[in-house]
Amino acid sequence: MGGDGGTISSSRQYLRGAGKASHTADHPSNALKRAKVEDAERARLILSTCAISGTAFNFSPKSNSAGGGGIGTVSAAEIVACPFGKLYKREKALEALLQRSRAASGDVSTATLGPHIRGMKDLHPVRFHVVADSSSKDVNLKHKKYVPVCPITGSEIASGNVPLFLIVRLKKKGGGNSANVEVDEAPNVISERAIKEMGIAGLQSEYGPFDEKDIVRLAPPKTGGIFDEIQRNWEAKMAEESESKLRKKKYKKRKRIGDAFKS
């Protein structure tokens, strides 16, 4: 056909690389790379902005009450996290809960906060360990920028590429001593690497007491089904708690009826 004894193939199977996904943007490895990049960007936004208002968090440290009022190393902003690892300004979360309670419909699925947040008991305080941004040239303390870092490894953690965990301490009744207050004012966000290096038992002395199952993964990725697993586990926990409350209610009712017959 070409006049030189050769042929011009019209079938794609004979063309180099044609039809092979490894040479296209649709190859699974490329799709996974894109998903990881999207997860990192999503995590960066979650860690830096309020999920309700969309405004950026101010990571400036609060004054060090134990150090003569100097600059401390714990973020001053009142931030809370939900079981799904999203961050909120505490004030905005309270406003959203109040608005939801006042809603006539009572439909939590359309509210600003998802149905997985039943109240403030499902929102945990977040305290970042912060240091001055080395890339910032501003020497004025009022305008100086601060970035969150892991208090154990010292690595920056707000990029979205570092797996982060929130330590949720067990609540002690009547725990108002100075030791508890000191821990409650300490940073409680650490990296996955820190957990691997220290171990759960090693973290208890400085961050405990806490239950490993109560640790919250912040900004969990959707890749690999991590977020879906967290969601399933939380929904199962809520269902279990709901059933437990119903059983207790039925037991108390039966007990009242039994006591009434005895009298």
CSV table of C-alpha atoms in Angstrom, one decimal:
chain,number,residue,atom,x,y,z
A,1,MET,CA,0.0,0.0,0.0
A,2,GLY,CA,2.8,2.4,0.7
A,3,GLY,CA,4.5,1.6,-2.7
A,4,ASP,CA,7.7,0.3,-1.0
A,5,GLY,CA,6.6,-3.1,-0.1
A,6,GLY,CA,5.6,-2.1,3.4
A,7,THR,CA,2.2,-1.9,5.0
A,8,ILE,CA,0.3,0.8,6.9
A,9,SER,CA,-1.5,-0.9,9.7
A,10,SER,CA,-4.9,0.4,10.7
A,11,SER,CA,-5.1,-1.8,13.7
A,12,ARG,CA,-4.1,-0.1,17.1
A,13,GLN,CA,-2.7,-3.4,18.4
A,14,TYR,CA,0.3,-3.1,16.2
A,15,LEU,CA,1.2,0.5,17.2
A,16,ARG,CA,3.8,1.0,19.9
A,17,GLY,CA,2.2,1.7,23.2
A,18,ALA,CA,-1.3,2.1,21.8
A,19,GLY,CA,-4.0,0.9,24.1
A,20,LYS,CA,-1.7,0.3,27.0
A,21,ALA,CA,-2.8,2.1,30.1
A,22,SER,CA,0.8,2.6,31.3
A,23,HIS,CA,1.3,5.1,28.6
A,24,THR,CA,-1.8,7.1,29.5
A,25,ALA,CA,-3.0,9.2,32.3
A,26,ASP,CA,-5.7,6.6,33.1
A,27,HIS,CA,-3.2,4.1,34.4
A,28,PRO,CA,-4.1,3.0,38.0
A,29,SER,CA,-0.7,4.1,39.3
A,30,ASN,CA,-1.3,7.6,37.9
A,31,ALA,CA,-4.8,7.7,39.3
A,32,LEU,CA,-3.4,6.7,42.7
A,33,LYS,CA,-0.8,9.4,42.6
A,34,ARG,CA,-3.5,12.0,41.8
A,35,ALA,CA,-5.6,10.7,44.6
A,36,LYS,CA,-2.7,11.0,47.1
A,37,VAL,CA,-2.0,14.6,45.9
A,38,GLU,CA,-5.6,15.5,46.4
A,39,ASP,CA,-5.7,13.9,49.8
A,40,ALA,CA,-2.6,15.9,50.9
A,41,GLU,CA,-4.2,19.2,49.7
A,42,ARG,CA,-7.4,18.3,51.4
A,43,ALA,CA,-5.6,17.5,54.6
A,44,ARG,CA,-3.7,20.8,54.4
A,45,LEU,CA,-6.9,22.7,54.2
A,46,ILE,CA,-8.5,20.8,57.0
A,47,LEU,CA,-5.5,21.5,59.3
A,48,SER,CA,-5.3,25.2,58.5
A,49,THR,CA,-9.0,26.3,58.2
A,50,CYS,CA,-12.2,26.0,60.1
A,51,ALA,CA,-14.6,23.5,58.6
A,52,ILE,CA,-17.6,25.8,59.2
A,53,SER,CA,-16.4,29.3,58.4
A,54,GLY,CA,-13.5,28.5,56.1
A,55,THR,CA,-11.4,31.1,57.8
A,56,ALA,CA,-7.7,30.3,58.5
A,57,PHE,CA,-6.5,29.4,62.0
A,58,ASN,CA,-4.1,31.7,63.8
A,59,PHE,CA,-1.3,29.5,65.1
A,60,SER,CA,0.3,32.2,67.2
A,61,PRO,CA,1.2,30.8,70.7
A,62,LYS,CA,-0.4,31.9,73.9
A,63,SER,CA,1.5,33.4,76.8
A,64,ASN,CA,3.4,31.0,78.9
A,65,SER,CA,1.7,31.2,82.3
A,66,ALA,CA,4.5,29.2,83.9
A,67,GLY,CA,7.3,31.3,82.4
A,68,GLY,CA,6.6,34.8,83.6
A,69,GLY,CA,4.1,35.6,80.8
A,70,GLY,CA,6.5,35.0,78.0
A,71,ILE,CA,5.7,33.5,74.6
A,72,GLY,CA,4.8,29.9,74.9
A,73,THR,CA,4.8,27.0,72.4
A,74,VAL,CA,1.2,26.0,72.4
A,75,SER,CA,-1.3,27.5,69.9
A,76,ALA,CA,-3.6,30.0,71.5
A,77,ALA,CA,-6.6,29.5,69.2
A,78,GLU,CA,-9.5,27.5,70.6
A,79,ILE,CA,-9.8,24.7,68.1
A,80,VAL,CA,-11.8,21.5,68.4
A,81,ALA,CA,-11.8,18.3,66.3
A,82,CYS,CA,-14.7,15.9,65.5
A,83,PRO,CA,-14.4,12.1,65.3
A,84,PHE,CA,-13.9,12.3,61.5
A,85,GLY,CA,-10.8,14.5,62.0
A,86,LYS,CA,-12.1,17.8,60.8
A,87,LEU,CA,-11.1,21.0,62.7
A,88,TYR,CA,-13.4,23.8,63.9
A,89,LYS,CA,-13.1,27.0,65.7
A,90,ARG,CA,-14.7,26.2,69.0
A,91,GLU,CA,-16.9,29.3,68.9
A,92,LYS,CA,-18.2,28.4,65.5
A,93,ALA,CA,-18.9,24.9,66.5
A,94,LEU,CA,-20.9,26.1,69.5
A,95,GLU,CA,-22.9,28.5,67.3
A,96,ALA,CA,-23.7,25.6,64.9
A,97,LEU,CA,-24.8,23.3,67.7
A,98,LEU,CA,-27.0,26.1,69.1
A,99,GLN,CA,-28.6,26.8,65.7
A,100,ARG,CA,-29.2,23.1,65.1
A,101,SER,CA,-30.9,22.7,68.5
A,102,ARG,CA,-33.2,25.7,67.6
A,103,ALA,CA,-34.1,24.3,64.2
A,104,ALA,CA,-37.7,23.5,64.0
A,105,SER,CA,-37.2,20.5,61.7
A,106,GLY,CA,-34.6,18.9,63.9
A,107,ASP,CA,-33.0,17.5,60.7
A,108,VAL,CA,-29.3,17.2,61.6
A,109,SER,CA,-28.3,15.9,58.1
A,110,THR,CA,-28.8,19.4,56.6
A,111,ALA,CA,-27.1,21.3,59.4
A,112,THR,CA,-23.6,22.8,59.3
A,113,LEU,CA,-22.3,20.1,61.5
A,114,GLY,CA,-22.9,16.5,60.4
A,115,PRO,CA,-25.0,14.0,62.3
A,116,HIS,CA,-21.8,12.3,63.6
A,117,ILE,CA,-21.5,15.3,66.0
A,118,ARG,CA,-24.2,14.9,68.7
A,119,GLY,CA,-22.8,17.7,70.9
A,120,MET,CA,-19.7,19.1,72.5
A,121,LYS,CA,-18.9,15.7,74.0
A,122,ASP,CA,-18.0,14.6,70.4
A,123,LEU,CA,-15.7,17.6,69.9
A,124,HIS,CA,-12.2,17.4,71.4
A,125,PRO,CA,-9.8,20.3,72.1
A,126,VAL,CA,-6.8,20.6,69.8
A,127,ARG,CA,-3.5,22.1,70.9
A,128,PHE,CA,-0.7,22.4,68.4
A,129,HIS,CA,2.9,22.7,69.4
A,130,VAL,CA,4.1,25.7,67.4
A,131,VAL,CA,7.4,27.4,66.5
A,132,ALA,CA,8.3,30.5,64.6
A,133,ASP,CA,8.2,30.1,60.8
A,134,SER,CA,11.9,30.0,59.7
A,135,SER,CA,10.9,31.3,56.2
A,136,SER,CA,9.3,34.4,57.7
A,137,LYS,CA,11.6,37.5,57.7
A,138,ASP,CA,9.4,39.6,59.9
A,139,VAL,CA,11.2,40.3,63.2
A,140,ASN,CA,8.2,41.9,64.8
A,141,LEU,CA,6.7,39.5,67.3
A,142,LYS,CA,3.2,40.7,66.7
A,143,HIS,CA,3.4,39.9,63.0
A,144,LYS,CA,5.6,36.8,63.2
A,145,LYS,CA,4.2,33.7,61.7
A,146,TYR,CA,4.1,30.3,63.5
A,147,VAL,CA,3.7,26.8,62.2
A,148,PRO,CA,2.6,23.6,63.9
A,149,VAL,CA,5.2,21.0,64.5
A,150,CYS,CA,5.3,17.6,66.2
A,151,PRO,CA,6.4,18.1,69.8
A,152,ILE,CA,8.3,14.9,69.7
A,153,THR,CA,10.0,14.7,66.3
A,154,GLY,CA,10.1,18.5,65.7
A,155,SER,CA,8.9,18.0,62.1
A,156,GLU,CA,6.4,20.4,60.5
A,157,ILE,CA,3.0,18.8,60.3
A,158,ALA,CA,0.7,21.2,58.5
A,159,SER,CA,1.6,20.3,55.0
A,160,GLY,CA,-1.0,17.5,54.7
A,161,ASN,CA,1.6,14.9,54.0
A,162,VAL,CA,2.3,13.9,57.6
A,163,PRO,CA,-0.2,11.5,59.3
A,164,LEU,CA,-1.4,13.2,62.5
A,165,PHE,CA,-3.2,12.0,65.6
A,166,LEU,CA,-5.0,13.8,68.4
A,167,ILE,CA,-4.6,12.4,71.9
A,168,VAL,CA,-7.9,12.5,73.7
A,169,ARG,CA,-7.3,12.2,77.5
A,170,LEU,CA,-9.6,10.2,79.7
A,171,LYS,CA,-11.7,12.4,81.9
A,172,LYS,CA,-11.1,12.0,85.6
A,173,LYS,CA,-13.8,12.9,88.1
A,174,GLY,CA,-12.6,15.6,90.4
A,175,GLY,CA,-9.4,15.9,88.5
A,176,GLY,CA,-8.6,19.5,89.3
A,177,ASN,CA,-5.0,19.1,90.5
A,178,SER,CA,-2.1,21.0,89.0
A,179,ALA,CA,-0.7,18.0,87.2
A,180,ASN,CA,-4.0,17.5,85.3
A,181,VAL,CA,-4.1,21.2,84.4
A,182,GLU,CA,-0.6,21.2,83.2
A,183,VAL,CA,-1.2,18.2,80.8
A,184,ASP,CA,-4.5,19.8,79.7
A,185,GLU,CA,-2.6,22.8,78.6
A,186,ALA,CA,0.1,20.9,76.8
A,187,PRO,CA,0.1,20.1,73.0
A,188,ASN,CA,-1.8,17.0,72.1
A,189,VAL,CA,-1.3,16.6,68.4
A,190,ILE,CA,1.5,14.3,67.4
A,191,SER,CA,2.7,12.6,64.2
A,192,GLU,CA,2.5,8.9,63.3
A,193,ARG,CA,6.3,8.7,63.4
A,194,ALA,CA,6.2,9.9,67.1
A,195,ILE,CA,3.8,7.2,68.0
A,196,LYS,CA,5.9,4.6,66.4
A,197,GLU,CA,9.1,5.9,68.1
A,198,MET,CA,7.5,6.3,71.6
A,199,GLY,CA,4.9,3.6,71.6
A,200,ILE,CA,1.5,3.9,73.2
A,201,ALA,CA,2.9,2.9,76.6
A,202,GLY,CA,5.7,5.5,76.4
A,203,LEU,CA,3.3,8.3,75.5
A,204,GLN,CA,1.1,7.7,78.6
A,205,SER,CA,3.4,9.4,81.0
A,206,GLU,CA,3.4,12.7,79.2
A,207,TYR,CA,0.1,12.7,77.3
A,208,GLY,CA,-2.0,10.2,79.3
A,209,PRO,CA,-4.0,8.8,80.7
A,210,PHE,CA,-5.7,8.0,77.3
A,211,ASP,CA,-7.2,5.0,75.6
A,212,GLU,CA,-5.7,4.0,72.3
A,213,LYS,CA,-9.1,3.5,70.7
A,214,ASP,CA,-10.0,7.2,71.5
A,215,ILE,CA,-7.1,8.6,69.5
A,216,VAL,CA,-8.5,10.7,66.6
A,217,ARG,CA,-6.8,10.6,63.1
A,218,LEU,CA,-6.8,14.2,61.9
A,219,ALA,CA,-7.6,14.9,58.3
A,220,PRO,CA,-7.7,11.2,57.3
A,221,PRO,CA,-7.1,10.4,53.7
A,222,LYS,CA,-9.9,8.9,51.5
A,223,THR,CA,-7.3,6.8,49.6
A,224,GLY,CA,-7.0,3.3,50.9
A,225,GLY,CA,-10.4,3.4,52.6
A,226,ILE,CA,-9.0,5.0,55.8
A,227,PHE,CA,-11.7,7.6,56.1
A,228,ASP,CA,-14.5,5.1,55.3
A,229,GLU,CA,-13.2,2.8,58.0
A,230,ILE,CA,-13.2,5.6,60.6
A,231,GLN,CA,-16.7,6.5,59.6
A,232,ARG,CA,-17.9,2.9,59.9
A,233,ASN,CA,-16.3,2.5,63.3
A,234,TRP,CA,-17.8,5.7,64.6
A,235,GLU,CA,-21.3,4.8,63.3
A,236,ALA,CA,-21.0,1.4,64.9
A,237,LYS,CA,-20.0,3.0,68.2
A,238,MET,CA,-22.9,5.4,68.1
A,239,ALA,CA,-25.3,2.6,67.4
A,240,GLU,CA,-23.9,0.5,70.3
A,241,GLU,CA,-24.2,3.5,72.7
A,242,SER,CA,-27.8,4.1,71.5
A,243,GLU,CA,-28.7,0.4,72.1
A,244,SER,CA,-27.1,0.5,75.5
A,245,LYS,CA,-29.1,3.5,76.5
A,246,LEU,CA,-32.3,1.8,75.3
A,247,ARG,CA,-31.5,-1.3,77.3
A,248,LYS,CA,-30.9,0.7,80.5
A,249,LYS,CA,-34.1,2.6,79.9
A,250,LYS,CA,-36.1,-0.6,79.5
A,251,TYR,CA,-34.5,-2.1,82.6
A,252,LYS,CA,-35.4,0.9,84.7
A,253,LYS,CA,-38.9,0.8,83.5
A,254,ARG,CA,-39.3,-2.9,84.3
A,255,LYS,CA,-37.7,-2.3,87.7
A,256,ARG,CA,-40.2,0.5,88.5
A,257,ILE,CA,-43.1,-1.8,87.5
A,258,GLY,CA,-41.7,-4.6,89.6
A,259,ASP,CA,-41.3,-2.3,92.6
A,260,ALA,CA,-44.8,-1.0,92.2
A,261,PHE,CA,-46.2,-4.6,92.3
A,262,LYS,CA,-44.2,-5.4,95.4
A,263,SER,CA,-45.5,-2.4,97.3
